[in-house]
Coordinates of C-alpha atoms in Angstrom, one line a residue:
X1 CA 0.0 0.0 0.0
X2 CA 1.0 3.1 -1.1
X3 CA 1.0 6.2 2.2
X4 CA 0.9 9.5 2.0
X5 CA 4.2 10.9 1.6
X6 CA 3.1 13.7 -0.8
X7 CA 0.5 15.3 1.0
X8 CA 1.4 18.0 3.0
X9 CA 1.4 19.0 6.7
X10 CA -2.2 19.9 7.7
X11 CA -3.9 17.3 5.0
X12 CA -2.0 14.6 6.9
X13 CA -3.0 15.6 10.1
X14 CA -6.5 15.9 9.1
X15 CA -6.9 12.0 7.2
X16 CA -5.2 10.6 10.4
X17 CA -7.0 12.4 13.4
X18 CA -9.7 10.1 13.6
X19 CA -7.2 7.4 14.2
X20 CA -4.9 9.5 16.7
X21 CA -5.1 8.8 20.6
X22 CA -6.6 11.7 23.0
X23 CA -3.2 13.4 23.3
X24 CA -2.0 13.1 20.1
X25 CA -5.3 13.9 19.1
X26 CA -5.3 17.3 21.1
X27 CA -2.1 18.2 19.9
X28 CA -3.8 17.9 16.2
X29 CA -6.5 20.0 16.9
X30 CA -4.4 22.6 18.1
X31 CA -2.6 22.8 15.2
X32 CA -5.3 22.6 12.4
X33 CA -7.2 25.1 14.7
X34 CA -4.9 28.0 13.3
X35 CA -2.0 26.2 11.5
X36 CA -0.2 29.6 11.2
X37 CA 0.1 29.9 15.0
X38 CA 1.2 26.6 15.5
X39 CA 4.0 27.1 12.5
X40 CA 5.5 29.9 14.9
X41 CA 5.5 27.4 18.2
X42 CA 8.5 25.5 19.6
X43 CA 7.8 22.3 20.8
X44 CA 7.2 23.4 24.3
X45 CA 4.7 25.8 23.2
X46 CA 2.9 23.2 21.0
X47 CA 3.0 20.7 24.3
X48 CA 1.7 23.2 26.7
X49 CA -0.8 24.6 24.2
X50 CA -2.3 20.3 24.1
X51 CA -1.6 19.9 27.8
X52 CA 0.9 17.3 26.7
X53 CA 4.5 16.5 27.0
X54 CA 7.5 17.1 24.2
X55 CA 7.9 13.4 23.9
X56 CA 4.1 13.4 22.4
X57 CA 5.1 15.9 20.2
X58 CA 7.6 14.2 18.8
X59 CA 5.8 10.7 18.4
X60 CA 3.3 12.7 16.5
X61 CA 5.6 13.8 14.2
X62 CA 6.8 10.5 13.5
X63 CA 3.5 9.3 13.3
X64 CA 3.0 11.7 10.2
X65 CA 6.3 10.6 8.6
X66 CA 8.6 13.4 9.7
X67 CA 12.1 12.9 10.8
X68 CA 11.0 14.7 14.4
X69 CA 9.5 18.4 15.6
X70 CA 11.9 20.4 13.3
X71 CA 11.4 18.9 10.1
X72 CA 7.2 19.5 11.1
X73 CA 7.5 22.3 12.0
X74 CA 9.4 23.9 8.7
X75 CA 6.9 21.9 6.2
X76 CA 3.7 23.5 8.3
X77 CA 5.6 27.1 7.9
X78 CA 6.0 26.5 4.3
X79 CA 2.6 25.3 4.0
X80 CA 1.1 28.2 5.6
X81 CA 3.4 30.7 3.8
X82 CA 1.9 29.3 0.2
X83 CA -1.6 29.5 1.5
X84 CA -1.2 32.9 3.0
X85 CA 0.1 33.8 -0.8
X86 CA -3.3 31.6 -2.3
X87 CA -5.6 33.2 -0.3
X88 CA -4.7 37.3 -0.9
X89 CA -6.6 39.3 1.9
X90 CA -8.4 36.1 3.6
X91 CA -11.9 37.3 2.7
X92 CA -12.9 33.9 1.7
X93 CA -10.9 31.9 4.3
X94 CA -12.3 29.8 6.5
X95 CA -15.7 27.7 7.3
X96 CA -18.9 29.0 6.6
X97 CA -20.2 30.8 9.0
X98 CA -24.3 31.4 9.8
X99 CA -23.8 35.3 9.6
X100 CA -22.4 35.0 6.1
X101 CA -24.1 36.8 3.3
X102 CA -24.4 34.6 0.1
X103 CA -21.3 36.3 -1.3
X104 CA -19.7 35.5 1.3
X105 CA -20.9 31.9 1.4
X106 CA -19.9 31.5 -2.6
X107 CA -16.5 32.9 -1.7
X108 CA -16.1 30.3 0.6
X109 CA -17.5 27.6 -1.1
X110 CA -14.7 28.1 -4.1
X111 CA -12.2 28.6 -2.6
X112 CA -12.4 25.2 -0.1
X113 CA -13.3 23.4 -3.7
X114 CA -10.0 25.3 -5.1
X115 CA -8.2 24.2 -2.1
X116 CA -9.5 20.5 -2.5
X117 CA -8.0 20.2 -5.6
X118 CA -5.2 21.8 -5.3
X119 CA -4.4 20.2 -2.6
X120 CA -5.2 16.5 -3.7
X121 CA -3.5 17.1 -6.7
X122 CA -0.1 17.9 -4.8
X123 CA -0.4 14.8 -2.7
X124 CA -1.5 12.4 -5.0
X125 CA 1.4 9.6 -5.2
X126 CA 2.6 9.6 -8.4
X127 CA 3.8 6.3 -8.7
X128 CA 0.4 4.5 -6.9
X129 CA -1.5 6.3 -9.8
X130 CA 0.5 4.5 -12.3
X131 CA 0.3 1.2 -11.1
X132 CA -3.3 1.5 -10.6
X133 CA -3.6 2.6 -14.2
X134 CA -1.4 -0.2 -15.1
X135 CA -3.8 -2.6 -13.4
X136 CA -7.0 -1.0 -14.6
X137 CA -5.7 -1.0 -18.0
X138 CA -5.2 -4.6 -18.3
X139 CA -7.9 -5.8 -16.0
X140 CA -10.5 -8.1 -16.8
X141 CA -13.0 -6.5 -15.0
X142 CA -13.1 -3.2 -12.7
X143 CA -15.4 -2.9 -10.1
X144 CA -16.5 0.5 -8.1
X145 CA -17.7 0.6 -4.5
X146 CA -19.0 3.8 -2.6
X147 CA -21.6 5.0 -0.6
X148 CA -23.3 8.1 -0.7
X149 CA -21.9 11.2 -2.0
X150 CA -18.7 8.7 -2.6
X151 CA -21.4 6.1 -4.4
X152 CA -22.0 9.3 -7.1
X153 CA -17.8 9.2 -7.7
X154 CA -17.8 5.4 -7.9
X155 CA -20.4 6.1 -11.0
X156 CA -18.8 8.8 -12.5
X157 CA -15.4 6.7 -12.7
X158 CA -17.4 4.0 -13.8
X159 CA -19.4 5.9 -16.6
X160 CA -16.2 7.5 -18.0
X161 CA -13.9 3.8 -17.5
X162 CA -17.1 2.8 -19.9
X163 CA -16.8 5.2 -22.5
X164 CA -13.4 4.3 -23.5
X165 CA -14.2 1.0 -23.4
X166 CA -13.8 -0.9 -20.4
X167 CA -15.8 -3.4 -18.5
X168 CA -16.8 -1.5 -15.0
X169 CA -19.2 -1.7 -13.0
X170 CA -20.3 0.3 -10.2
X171 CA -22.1 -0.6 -6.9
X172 CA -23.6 1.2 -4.0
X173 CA -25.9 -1.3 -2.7
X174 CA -24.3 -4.1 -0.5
X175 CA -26.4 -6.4 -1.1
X176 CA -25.4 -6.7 -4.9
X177 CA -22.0 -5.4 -3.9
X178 CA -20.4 -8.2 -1.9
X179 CA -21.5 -11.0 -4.3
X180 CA -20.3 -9.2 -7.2
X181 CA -17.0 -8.2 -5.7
X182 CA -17.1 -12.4 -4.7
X183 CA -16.9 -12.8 -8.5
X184 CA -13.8 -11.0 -9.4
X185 CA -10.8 -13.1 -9.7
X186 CA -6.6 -12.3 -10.6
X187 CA -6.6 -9.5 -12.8
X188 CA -9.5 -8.1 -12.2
X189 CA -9.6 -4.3 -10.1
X190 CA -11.6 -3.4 -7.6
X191 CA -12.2 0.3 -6.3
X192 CA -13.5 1.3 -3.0
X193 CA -13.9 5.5 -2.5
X194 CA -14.6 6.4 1.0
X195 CA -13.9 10.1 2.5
X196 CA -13.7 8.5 5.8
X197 CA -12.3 5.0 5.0
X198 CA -14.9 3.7 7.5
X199 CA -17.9 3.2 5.4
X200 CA -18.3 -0.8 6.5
X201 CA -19.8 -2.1 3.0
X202 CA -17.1 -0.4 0.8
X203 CA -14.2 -2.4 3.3
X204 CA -16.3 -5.6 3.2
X205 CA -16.5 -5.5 -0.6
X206 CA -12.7 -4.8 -0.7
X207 CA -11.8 -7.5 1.6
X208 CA -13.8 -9.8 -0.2
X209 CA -12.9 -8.8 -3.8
X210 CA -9.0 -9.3 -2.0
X211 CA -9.8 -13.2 -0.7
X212 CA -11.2 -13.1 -4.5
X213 CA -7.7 -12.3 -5.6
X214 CA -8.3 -8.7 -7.5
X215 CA -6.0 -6.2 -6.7
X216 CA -7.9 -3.6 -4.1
X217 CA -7.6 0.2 -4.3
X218 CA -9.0 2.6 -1.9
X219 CA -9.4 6.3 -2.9
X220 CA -10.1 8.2 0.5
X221 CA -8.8 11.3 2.6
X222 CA -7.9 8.9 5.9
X223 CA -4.3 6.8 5.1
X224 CA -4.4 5.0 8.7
X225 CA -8.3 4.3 8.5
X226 CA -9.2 0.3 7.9
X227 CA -9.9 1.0 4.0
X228 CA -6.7 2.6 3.5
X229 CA -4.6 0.0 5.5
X230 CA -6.2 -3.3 3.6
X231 CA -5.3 -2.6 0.1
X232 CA -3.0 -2.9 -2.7
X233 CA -2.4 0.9 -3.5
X234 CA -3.8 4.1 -1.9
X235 CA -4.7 7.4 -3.8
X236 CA -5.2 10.0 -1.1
X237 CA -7.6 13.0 -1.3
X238 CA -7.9 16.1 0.5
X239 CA -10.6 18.4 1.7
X240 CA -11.8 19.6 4.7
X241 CA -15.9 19.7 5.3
X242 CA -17.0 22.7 7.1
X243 CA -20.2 22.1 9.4
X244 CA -22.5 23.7 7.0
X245 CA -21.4 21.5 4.1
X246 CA -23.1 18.2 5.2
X247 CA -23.5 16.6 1.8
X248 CA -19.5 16.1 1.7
X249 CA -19.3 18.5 -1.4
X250 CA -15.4 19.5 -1.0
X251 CA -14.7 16.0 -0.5
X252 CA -16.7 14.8 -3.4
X253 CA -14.7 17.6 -5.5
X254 CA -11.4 16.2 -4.4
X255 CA -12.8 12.2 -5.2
X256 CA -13.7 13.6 -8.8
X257 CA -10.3 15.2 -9.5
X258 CA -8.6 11.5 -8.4
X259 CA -11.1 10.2 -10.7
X260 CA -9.9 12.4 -13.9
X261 CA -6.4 12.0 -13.2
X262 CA -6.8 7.9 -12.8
X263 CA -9.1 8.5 -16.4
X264 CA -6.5 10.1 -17.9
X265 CA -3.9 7.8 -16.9
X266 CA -5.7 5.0 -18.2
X267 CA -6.1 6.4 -21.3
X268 CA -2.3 6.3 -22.0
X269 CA -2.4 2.5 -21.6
X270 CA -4.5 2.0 -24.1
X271 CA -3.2 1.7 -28.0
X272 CA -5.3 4.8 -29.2
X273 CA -6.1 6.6 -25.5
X274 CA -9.4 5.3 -25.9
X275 CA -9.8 7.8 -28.7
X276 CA -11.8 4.5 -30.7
X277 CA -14.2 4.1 -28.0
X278 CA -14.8 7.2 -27.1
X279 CA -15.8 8.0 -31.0
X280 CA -17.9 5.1 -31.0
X281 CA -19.7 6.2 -27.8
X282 CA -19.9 9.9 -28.6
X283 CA -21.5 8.5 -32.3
X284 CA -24.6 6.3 -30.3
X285 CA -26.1 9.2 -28.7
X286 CA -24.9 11.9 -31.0
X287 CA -28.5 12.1 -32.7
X288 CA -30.5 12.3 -28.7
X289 CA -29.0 15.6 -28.0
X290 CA -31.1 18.7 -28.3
X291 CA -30.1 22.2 -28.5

């Protein structure tokens, strides 16, 4: 499985704080509570500020793949330096709030989808995308799992894997899920999207499409979560969900930019980039459209 090396400072901290103890934990929300502040802390500062001790600080550290404090420390400065530059004046940082006016509210709403993708694209892992595309490319079959607002993801992958020509199919029911991910065999691909990485029928269809002997890929914003750490490759997103954005729409943004960049990637492997199929498909409902 492949982590998430690329993703920066704050994005790792937010996929792995449902899976951090309380004082690790408190030592995360500190941070992503104002990661500027916490960019300008030594690591007594950061301890006192979580009521824990240095030591934590450090493990925590570790525990997102940094060499200690120091080398934390400089990557969330950096961070915050490029989205101080991003952001201009601020007017449009932050969650939504329920005084905003609707500008204010469409401000915000871009720029966390801008920041979704932005950000998911600088963390995506390079070298997991290309062995997924490899796999997909030369699978038998390819089959899509997702619930919710990850289920309409699953069928957009699925509906443009189809238009160049390739056998996927997409599921968000369990029920016909788990027996079709029971079918796929070696050389087959099977896809589970979860923001969380907790959503139980997407890891039970993955677990059983593993036994089955496809090669399992999770696409989800939590790298220690039990999707994320039972599969063959990972493909990280980020976003953060404010309180008013219920219906997961900055996280369904970043799912959708994975899901053009594994389409694209696909297309490569294939002889003609799918340009054949998509001609073919583009010709069979070329006379429906209207205006």
């Amino acid at each position: 499985m492949s982590g998430d090396g690329g993703a920066s400072a704050t994005v790792r901290l937010r996929g792995r704080r449902a899976d951090l103890g309380p004082a690790l934990g408190r030592i995360a929300e500190t941070v992503l509570a104002d990661p500027r502040a916490a960019s300008g802390m030594t690591i007594g500062d950061l301890a006192r500020a979580s009521d824990c001790s240095e030591a934590t600080v450090v493990r925590l550290s570790h525990e997102l793949g940094y060499g200690g404090y120091r080398e934390f420390r400089m990557r969330l400065a950096e961070e915050t330096a490029v989205a101080r530059e991003r952001e201009g004046d601020g007017a449009y940082a932050g969650d939504i709030d329920p005084d905003d006016g609707l500008a204010a509210v469409v401000g915000k709403i871009a720029a966390a989808d801008t920041r979704a993708v932005q950000e998911t694209a600088e963390g995506l892992d390079l070298a997991a995308l290309a062995d997924v595309a490899a796999a997909i490319a030369a699978a038998g079959r390819i089959a899509l799992f997702g619930a919710g607002a990850s289920g309409l993801a699953a069928a957009d992958l699925q509906s443009k894997l189809a238009r160049i020509g390739l056998a996927a199919t997409v599921h968000v029911d369990p029920h016909a899920g788990l027996p079709a991910a029971a079918l796929l065999r070696a050389g087959d691909v099977a896809i589970g999207l979860s923001h969380s990485g907790r959503t139980a029928d997407v890891i039970d269809a993955l677990s059983i499409a593993r036994e089955a002997g496809a090669r399992t890929v999770a696409i989800t914003s939590a790298p220690a979560s039990p999707l994320a750490g039972s599969v063959w490759r990972m493909l990280m997103t980020a976003a953060h969900e404010s309180a008013f954005r219920s219906g997961a729409t900055a996280s369904r943004i970043a799912q959708l930019t994975v899901v053009d960049c594994v389409l694209v990637a696909v297309a490569q492997q294939l002889p003609d980039l799918g340009r054949d199929a998509l001609a073919r498909t583009r010709a069979a409902v070329e006379h429906r459209r209207v205006g």
